[in-house]
Amino acid sequence: MLRSTHGSRLTGNVMRGAMLSFAAVSAVLVASCGGGGRVLPAGSAGLVNNTLPGAAAAGSLTAAQMSVDFPKSVSPHSIVPLPMPVTAKQPASAMTALTNGRRARMSIGPLTWTQLPGAASSLAISPPDGSVWALSTQPAGPNKYIWHYNGTWNNVPGLAASIAVDPAGNLYAVNSTTGGVYEYPYNGTSWSSLGGGAGWVTAGRDLSVYVLSNGNIVNGNSAIWKYAGGNWTQVPGVGSQIAGSFDPNVHSVNGVGTMNPNGFFIINSGGSIYYYSPTVGYLAFPGAASSVGPATGGLFVLGYPPSANGEALYYFDYTAANWTAEAGSGVSLAANGGSGGSGPQLYTINSAGGIWTTLSQTVAFTVTIATAAGNNATINNPKMTPANTNIYIFGKTPPGSAPAQWVYLTNASGATAPFSGAVAPIPFYGGSTTSGNTSQVIQLPPLDSARVYLSQGPLSITSQSGPAPWADDGSQSTFFDFAEYTWLSTMSTIYVDTSQVDAMGLALSFNLVGAQNQTGGFLGGAVTQVYNGIQALPSPNAWSFLATDQWPYRVLAPDPVQYAGNPSVPGFTQGNFLDAAILTAWNQHQAPNWITVSSGVLGTTFPLYGQVNATTEDMNFYTSESATGTPYVAIPSLFSNAYGFTQSATQDVMLQNGPFLLPGSGPNSGSWPGNATNPAVAGTIGNVISTAMNRGILGASVTCPPPSPLFPGAAYQNQYAAAVWTVATNSIYGYSGAYNFPYADQCGLSTTKTDTAPQTLSVTINQS
């Protein structure tokens, strides 16, 4: 839990888990045909309404002429190509070493271009996960190495001059030497041939494949063939470049006509722009282009005639039926489904092969399911698989973004939609990795207070608080747990942790790689160990219900609803069962005994010295060991309702409530009697003392690092937190770190990790 000093949380019965938030730390992609060419991010063209992107060359065809059958070319089915050329698999460094050093940026509307590592001659976007397929700039000649980017580069053996990806994620490639059209299935391992005689390939929304013939080319234009259902058929028209449209909508475009789905865009050698759909035929667009990138609701093009330094970038909005000139220039592009008005997102290539995107920079997030060895009845094993694992990700848009709202991820590419009462899961597509594990990669965008829920089966997430194990929301009989992150922009630090403040259901471990390589969380068997640790406490064991009530799905954390004796979670009704032990520890600091809180813990330039008033039971803090004058700050008594705090000392300590609420949450906005002058320090002092009591180390001083051992077995300590802490993997000061109660990051002793240059984040679901 991150806050201005040591954490932040929502209060009350809705949610009190660790939530990484900004306040505390002060769509679907579509594939382009991906032909050769380069893009130069440059200039500031601005928006120029009704500007045509060039004029078509003389001799271009009308839409009616395009719709007439041209002389038949040879069917790709009748041409048996050679197999896809086999190339040695290259390391990722072979791609990233080609990264162009020029870092100029340009804007399309409010967006900013960001450079990806590597260099390419052509791009195609995979709709299922938003990953990028690219043809490298090497080797020499028209056929290039084939690469896949999903946070890191992976080489697929083979050579191609043109690539495309269909909505199912299947990759298609044409090799100009063999003329073959080859398919590489999503999550596949080898190429298969669909036919020959091709020079260019694209994919359609209906999973059909289109190619331009490499034979009988007239004035730079080729015949068009369609592959669907295992058969090849010729499509009317000719052209030099073709790009499938994945727009699912019907558009009535003024001056153009009615655009039905399941079509493609094609340009001829003179730059004329056409849209074809089987039910309507060809529609002609005004202007001319050297490359096209279909989006949802509009079309991106690069101007005509082509130039070695790149052509101007334009966008045609179907609703407005006009062109706008966008900043930048180029020769080839791939567009996703964003419309021009809501923020178009593109992938482009500059003149040196540098790869650029207007997508917000993301962190590649990998979810891995660790395989379990057999069915060990002694281990809480949820048996999560790609078939039953659901991934839910939601959070707030970063401050300053428009509009500021809660959103959830709709797919693995990082696309978001407004949170309007429900969060849909991201499917776990699988994909075998090493050691028999199975992984899914998701592009995480910058978000504030984001949560990543992993569950065995569906969850009902109807509020930003997420599912609550102690409430009757259907989650009680589902294995789930979550990690969380706050990342406000690519220029700021990312904060990541796992949290057991609400419950512990899965043994999640994580790895954050960037400027550092950091790990945290829990290894296999951790949930069962927490269960066993709580069950083994001496009788009478007031804590046992936390282990048994919802086992095997989770071990519960102490919660205000549970303390209230909620009938859905019976058995933990003695909400004051630690009061006597807390009172004993509290009164150890009556005169003449002092407790010292170091400046390093407070964030001040001086320590504070506390002493309990024997009459009022308030713990007053002074700037010296002298109980005279007005206290600098005070913690109101845990054993009196004089200030309006009616919970027991047990609840106040365990839940960091009552006197331990931060300023702004308690009576008089946190300015308790005596604290009006220094309310922020008062809130910090309260949480420092409460944290020490949760850890069983309320001694003569509170320092960082804290005294050893943590959780020494004191009668007043939080036994749930102690059990979770015991099995945590990451450490600081030689201690394990776990987020096992509110504000448990005191002295940095939590799972929270930070990085100023995040590259990848991975979470492993271990056998529990």
Coordinates of C-alpha atoms in Angstrom, one line a residue, residues 216-607:
N216 CA 0.8 -11.0 -65.6
I217 CA 1.4 -7.7 -63.9
V218 CA 0.1 -4.8 -66.1
N219 CA 1.4 -1.2 -65.4
G220 CA 2.3 -2.3 -61.8
N221 CA -1.2 -3.7 -61.1
S222 CA -2.0 -7.4 -60.2
A223 CA -5.0 -9.6 -60.1
I224 CA -6.7 -10.3 -56.7
W225 CA -7.3 -13.8 -55.4
K226 CA -9.3 -14.8 -52.2
Y227 CA -8.6 -17.9 -50.1
A228 CA -11.5 -19.1 -48.0
G229 CA -12.8 -22.6 -46.9
G230 CA -9.8 -24.2 -48.6
N231 CA -10.6 -22.8 -52.0
W232 CA -9.1 -20.0 -54.2
T233 CA -11.4 -17.6 -56.2
Q234 CA -10.5 -14.6 -58.2
V235 CA -12.0 -11.2 -57.0
P236 CA -12.7 -8.5 -59.6
G237 CA -10.3 -5.6 -59.8
V238 CA -6.6 -5.0 -59.9
G239 CA -4.1 -3.2 -57.7
S240 CA -0.6 -2.8 -56.3
Q241 CA -1.3 -2.8 -52.6
I242 CA -4.2 -4.4 -50.6
A243 CA -5.2 -4.1 -46.9
G244 CA -8.1 -5.9 -45.1
S245 CA -10.5 -3.9 -43.1
F246 CA -11.6 -5.3 -39.7
D247 CA -14.2 -2.6 -39.1
P248 CA -17.4 -4.5 -38.1
N249 CA -19.8 -1.5 -38.8
V250 CA -21.8 -0.3 -41.8
H251 CA -20.8 3.2 -42.8
S252 CA -22.8 5.5 -45.2
V253 CA -20.1 7.8 -46.4
N254 CA -21.2 11.0 -48.2
G255 CA -19.8 11.1 -51.7
V256 CA -18.5 7.6 -51.5
G257 CA -21.3 5.2 -50.8
T258 CA -22.3 2.5 -48.3
M259 CA -19.4 0.5 -46.8
N260 CA -20.4 -3.0 -45.7
P261 CA -18.1 -5.1 -43.4
N262 CA -15.8 -7.9 -44.5
G263 CA -14.1 -5.9 -47.3
F264 CA -10.7 -4.6 -48.1
F265 CA -8.9 -1.5 -49.3
I266 CA -6.8 -1.5 -52.5
I267 CA -4.7 1.1 -54.2
N268 CA -3.4 0.9 -57.7
S269 CA -0.1 2.0 -59.1
G270 CA -1.6 5.4 -59.9
G271 CA -2.6 5.9 -56.2
S272 CA -6.3 5.6 -56.6
I273 CA -8.1 4.4 -53.4
Y274 CA -10.9 1.9 -53.5
Y275 CA -12.9 -0.1 -50.9
Y276 CA -14.4 -3.4 -51.9
S277 CA -17.1 -5.5 -50.2
P278 CA -18.7 -8.6 -51.7
T279 CA -22.3 -7.2 -51.5
V280 CA -21.6 -3.7 -52.9
G281 CA -18.5 -4.0 -55.1
Y282 CA -16.0 -1.2 -55.4
L283 CA -16.3 2.3 -53.9
A284 CA -13.9 5.1 -54.9
F285 CA -12.4 7.5 -52.4
P286 CA -11.3 11.0 -53.3
G287 CA -7.5 11.7 -53.4
A288 CA -4.6 9.3 -53.8
A289 CA -2.3 7.3 -51.6
S290 CA 0.9 5.3 -51.6
S291 CA -0.1 3.2 -48.6
V292 CA -3.3 2.6 -46.6
G293 CA -4.0 1.7 -43.0
P294 CA -7.7 0.9 -42.3
A295 CA -9.1 1.7 -38.8
T296 CA -12.5 1.5 -37.3
G297 CA -14.5 4.5 -38.4
G298 CA -11.8 5.9 -40.7
L299 CA -8.9 5.3 -43.0
F300 CA -5.2 6.4 -42.6
V301 CA -3.2 6.9 -45.8
L302 CA 0.2 8.2 -46.8
G303 CA 0.2 10.7 -49.7
Y304 CA 0.9 10.2 -53.4
P305 CA 3.2 10.2 -55.2
P306 CA 5.7 8.3 -53.0
S307 CA 9.0 9.9 -51.9
A308 CA 12.2 8.4 -50.6
N309 CA 11.9 10.6 -47.6
G310 CA 8.3 9.7 -46.9
E311 CA 4.8 11.0 -47.7
A312 CA 2.4 13.1 -45.7
L313 CA 0.0 11.3 -43.3
Y314 CA -3.8 11.8 -43.7
Y315 CA -6.9 10.5 -42.0
F316 CA -10.4 10.2 -43.6
D317 CA -13.2 10.2 -41.2
Y318 CA -16.2 8.2 -42.5
T319 CA -18.8 10.3 -40.6
A320 CA -17.3 13.7 -41.5
A321 CA -16.5 12.4 -45.0
N322 CA -13.3 14.5 -45.3
W323 CA -9.6 14.3 -45.0
T324 CA -7.4 15.8 -42.3
A325 CA -3.7 16.2 -42.6
E326 CA -1.8 14.8 -39.6
A327 CA 1.7 15.6 -38.4
G328 CA 4.3 13.3 -39.9
S329 CA 5.2 11.6 -43.1
G330 CA 5.9 8.1 -44.3
V331 CA 5.5 5.3 -46.8
S332 CA 3.9 2.4 -44.9
L333 CA 1.7 2.1 -41.8
A334 CA -0.5 -0.2 -39.7
A335 CA -3.5 1.2 -37.9
N336 CA -5.6 -0.1 -35.1
G337 CA -9.3 0.4 -34.4
G338 CA -9.2 3.9 -32.8
S339 CA -11.1 6.6 -34.7
G340 CA -9.6 9.9 -35.6
G341 CA -11.7 11.8 -33.1
S342 CA -11.1 9.5 -30.1
G343 CA -7.4 9.2 -30.6
P344 CA -6.0 7.3 -33.6
Q345 CA -3.3 4.8 -32.8
L346 CA -0.8 3.7 -35.4
Y347 CA 2.4 1.8 -36.0
T348 CA 4.8 3.2 -38.5
I349 CA 8.4 2.9 -39.6
N350 CA 10.8 5.7 -40.2
S351 CA 13.3 6.1 -43.1
A352 CA 16.0 4.3 -41.2
G353 CA 13.7 1.4 -40.3
G354 CA 12.9 2.7 -36.8
I355 CA 9.5 1.4 -35.4
W356 CA 7.1 4.0 -34.0
T357 CA 3.7 3.8 -32.3
T358 CA 1.1 6.2 -31.0
L359 CA 0.0 3.6 -28.6
S360 CA 0.7 4.6 -25.0
Q361 CA 3.9 3.0 -23.9
T362 CA 3.0 -0.3 -22.1
V363 CA 4.7 -2.8 -19.9
A364 CA 4.7 -6.4 -21.1
F365 CA 2.9 -8.3 -18.4
T366 CA 3.2 -12.1 -18.4
V367 CA 0.8 -14.3 -16.4
T368 CA 2.3 -17.8 -15.9
I369 CA 0.6 -20.9 -14.5
A370 CA 3.1 -23.1 -12.7
T371 CA 2.3 -26.7 -13.2
A372 CA 1.7 -28.8 -10.1
A373 CA 3.3 -32.2 -9.5
G374 CA 0.4 -34.4 -9.0
N375 CA -2.6 -33.9 -6.6
N376 CA -1.1 -33.4 -3.2
A377 CA -4.0 -33.4 -0.8
T378 CA -1.9 -31.5 1.8
I379 CA -1.6 -28.5 -0.5
N380 CA -4.3 -26.1 -1.4
N381 CA -4.1 -26.6 -5.2
P382 CA -6.6 -24.7 -7.3
K383 CA -5.5 -26.6 -10.5
M384 CA -5.6 -23.4 -12.6
T385 CA -5.2 -24.0 -16.3
P386 CA -5.4 -21.8 -19.4
A387 CA -9.0 -23.1 -19.9
N388 CA -10.3 -22.0 -16.5
T389 CA -8.1 -19.0 -15.6
N390 CA -9.7 -15.5 -15.9
I391 CA -7.7 -12.3 -15.9
Y392 CA -9.4 -9.0 -14.8
I393 CA -7.5 -5.7 -14.9
F394 CA -9.0 -2.4 -14.0
G395 CA -7.9 1.0 -12.6
K396 CA -8.2 4.8 -12.9
T397 CA -6.9 6.7 -15.8
P398 CA -3.8 8.7 -14.8
P399 CA -4.4 12.2 -13.4
G400 CA -4.5 14.8 -16.2
S401 CA -5.9 12.4 -18.7
A402 CA -9.2 13.1 -20.4
P403 CA -11.6 11.9 -19.4
A404 CA -10.5 10.9 -15.9
Q405 CA -12.4 7.7 -15.1
W406 CA -12.2 4.1 -14.0
V407 CA -11.5 1.7 -16.9
Y408 CA -10.8 -2.0 -17.5
L409 CA -8.7 -3.7 -20.1
T410 CA -10.7 -5.3 -22.9
N411 CA -7.9 -7.3 -24.5
A412 CA -4.3 -8.3 -24.2
S413 CA -3.1 -5.3 -26.2
G414 CA -4.0 -2.9 -23.4
A415 CA -7.1 -1.4 -24.9
T416 CA -9.5 0.0 -22.3
A417 CA -13.2 0.6 -21.9
P418 CA -15.1 2.6 -19.2
F419 CA -15.9 0.8 -16.0
S420 CA -19.7 1.0 -16.0
G421 CA -20.7 -1.6 -13.4
A422 CA -18.9 -4.7 -14.7
V423 CA -15.4 -5.9 -15.7
A424 CA -15.0 -8.5 -18.4
P425 CA -12.1 -10.9 -18.3
I426 CA -9.2 -11.1 -20.7
P427 CA -9.1 -14.7 -22.1
F428 CA -6.1 -16.8 -21.3
Y429 CA -4.9 -17.8 -24.7
G430 CA -2.3 -20.1 -23.5
G431 CA 1.0 -20.6 -25.3
S432 CA 3.5 -23.1 -24.1
T433 CA 6.7 -21.8 -22.6
T434 CA 9.7 -23.5 -20.9
S435 CA 9.5 -26.0 -18.1
G436 CA 6.0 -27.0 -18.9
N437 CA 4.5 -23.6 -17.7
T438 CA 1.8 -21.9 -19.6
S439 CA 1.8 -18.1 -20.1
Q440 CA -0.2 -15.2 -21.4
V441 CA 1.2 -11.8 -22.2
I442 CA -0.8 -8.6 -21.7
Q443 CA 0.3 -5.0 -22.5
L444 CA -0.3 -3.0 -19.3
P445 CA -1.0 0.7 -19.9
P446 CA -0.3 3.4 -17.3
L447 CA -3.1 3.3 -14.7
D448 CA -3.7 4.6 -11.2
S449 CA -4.7 2.2 -8.4
A450 CA -4.9 -0.7 -10.8
R451 CA -5.7 -4.2 -9.8
V452 CA -5.0 -7.5 -11.6
Y453 CA -7.3 -10.3 -10.5
L454 CA -6.5 -13.9 -11.3
S455 CA -9.2 -16.4 -10.8
Q456 CA -10.2 -20.0 -11.4
G457 CA -13.4 -19.2 -13.2
P458 CA -15.5 -16.1 -13.5
L459 CA -15.7 -13.3 -10.9
S460 CA -18.4 -10.7 -10.5
I461 CA -16.6 -7.4 -10.3
T462 CA -19.3 -4.6 -10.1
S463 CA -17.3 -2.0 -8.2
Q464 CA -13.8 -0.6 -8.1
S465 CA -13.3 -2.4 -4.8
G466 CA -13.3 -5.8 -6.5
P467 CA -14.8 -8.9 -5.0
A468 CA -15.1 -9.2 -1.2
P469 CA -14.6 -12.6 0.3
W470 CA -16.6 -11.7 3.4
A471 CA -19.6 -10.5 1.4
D472 CA -22.2 -12.7 -0.4
D473 CA -21.1 -11.7 -3.9
G474 CA -20.4 -15.2 -5.3
S475 CA -16.7 -15.1 -4.8
Q476 CA -16.5 -17.2 -1.7
S477 CA -16.4 -20.5 -3.7
T478 CA -13.9 -19.3 -6.3
F479 CA -10.1 -19.4 -6.1
F480 CA -8.8 -15.9 -6.8
D481 CA -6.2 -13.4 -5.7
F482 CA -4.7 -10.2 -7.0
A483 CA -1.7 -8.1 -7.7
E484 CA -1.8 -4.3 -8.1
Y485 CA 0.2 -1.5 -9.7
T486 CA 0.2 2.2 -10.1
W487 CA 2.0 3.7 -13.1
L488 CA 1.0 7.2 -14.1
S489 CA 3.0 7.7 -17.3
T490 CA 6.1 6.4 -19.1
M491 CA 8.1 9.1 -17.4
S492 CA 7.2 8.1 -13.8
T493 CA 7.9 5.2 -11.4
I494 CA 5.8 2.1 -11.4
Y495 CA 4.8 0.6 -8.1
V496 CA 3.8 -3.1 -7.9
D497 CA 2.8 -5.4 -5.1
T498 CA 0.7 -8.4 -4.1
S499 CA -1.7 -7.8 -1.2
Q500 CA -3.0 -10.1 1.5
V501 CA -4.8 -7.4 3.4
D502 CA -8.2 -8.9 2.5
A503 CA -7.3 -12.6 2.2
M504 CA -4.8 -15.0 0.8
G505 CA -6.1 -17.3 -1.9
L506 CA -3.3 -17.9 -4.3
A507 CA 0.5 -18.1 -4.0
L508 CA 1.5 -15.4 -6.4
S509 CA 5.1 -14.4 -7.0
F510 CA 6.2 -11.6 -9.3
N511 CA 9.2 -10.3 -11.1
L512 CA 9.6 -6.6 -12.1
V513 CA 12.4 -5.9 -14.6
G514 CA 13.6 -2.4 -15.6
A515 CA 16.4 -0.4 -14.1
Q516 CA 16.5 -3.3 -11.6
N517 CA 15.5 -6.9 -11.5
Q518 CA 13.2 -7.4 -8.5
T519 CA 11.2 -10.3 -7.2
G520 CA 8.5 -10.6 -4.5
G521 CA 5.5 -12.6 -3.4
F522 CA 5.1 -16.2 -2.4
L523 CA 6.3 -19.6 -3.6
G524 CA 4.4 -22.9 -4.0
G525 CA 2.6 -24.1 -0.9
A526 CA 2.4 -20.7 0.8
V527 CA -1.4 -20.6 1.2
T528 CA -1.4 -24.0 2.9
Q529 CA 1.5 -22.9 5.2
V530 CA -0.5 -19.9 6.3
Y531 CA -3.5 -22.1 6.9
N532 CA -1.4 -24.6 9.0
G533 CA 0.3 -21.8 10.9
I534 CA -3.0 -20.3 12.1
Q535 CA -4.5 -23.7 12.9
A536 CA -1.4 -24.5 15.0
L537 CA -1.9 -21.5 17.4
P538 CA -2.5 -22.5 21.1
S539 CA -6.0 -23.1 22.3
P540 CA -8.2 -21.2 22.8
N541 CA -7.6 -20.1 19.2
A542 CA -9.7 -17.1 18.3
W543 CA -7.9 -16.9 15.0
S544 CA -8.7 -20.4 13.7
F545 CA -11.9 -19.4 12.0
L546 CA -9.9 -17.2 9.5
A547 CA -8.3 -20.4 8.3
T548 CA -11.3 -22.7 8.2
D549 CA -14.3 -20.5 7.2
Q550 CA -13.6 -20.4 3.4
W551 CA -11.0 -23.1 3.1
P552 CA -9.8 -24.4 0.7
Y553 CA -10.5 -21.3 -1.3
R554 CA -8.6 -18.9 0.9
V555 CA -7.4 -17.9 4.4
L556 CA -9.3 -14.8 5.5
A557 CA -7.7 -11.6 7.0
P558 CA -9.3 -9.9 10.0
D559 CA -12.0 -7.6 8.7
P560 CA -14.5 -5.1 10.2
V561 CA -17.4 -7.1 8.9
Q562 CA -16.1 -10.2 10.5
Y563 CA -15.5 -8.4 13.8
A564 CA -19.2 -7.3 13.7
G565 CA -20.2 -11.0 13.7
N566 CA -21.6 -11.1 10.1
P567 CA -23.7 -14.3 9.9
S568 CA -22.0 -15.2 6.6
V569 CA -18.7 -15.5 8.5
P570 CA -19.6 -16.8 12.0
G571 CA -17.1 -17.5 14.7
F572 CA -14.9 -14.4 15.0
T573 CA -17.3 -12.4 17.1
Q574 CA -14.9 -11.6 20.0
G575 CA -13.8 -8.3 18.5
N576 CA -12.1 -7.3 21.7
F577 CA -10.2 -10.5 22.4
L578 CA -6.8 -8.7 22.2
D579 CA -7.8 -5.7 24.3
A580 CA -6.2 -6.8 27.5
A581 CA -2.9 -7.6 25.8
I582 CA -2.8 -4.3 24.0
L583 CA -3.6 -2.4 27.2
T584 CA -0.6 -4.1 28.9
A585 CA 1.7 -3.2 26.0
W586 CA 0.3 0.3 25.9
N587 CA 0.8 1.0 29.7
Q588 CA 4.4 -0.1 29.5
H589 CA 5.0 3.4 28.3
Q590 CA 3.6 5.3 31.3
A591 CA 6.0 7.4 33.2
P592 CA 8.9 7.0 33.6
N593 CA 9.0 4.8 30.5
W594 CA 9.3 6.5 27.1
I595 CA 8.9 5.3 23.5
T596 CA 11.1 6.9 20.9
V597 CA 10.1 7.2 17.2
S598 CA 13.0 8.0 15.0
S599 CA 13.1 10.7 12.4
G600 CA 13.7 8.1 9.7
V601 CA 10.3 6.6 10.4
L602 CA 8.5 9.9 10.7
G603 CA 10.0 11.6 7.7
T604 CA 10.9 14.5 9.9
T605 CA 14.2 16.1 10.8
F606 CA 13.8 15.2 14.5
P607 CA 12.6 12.2 16.6

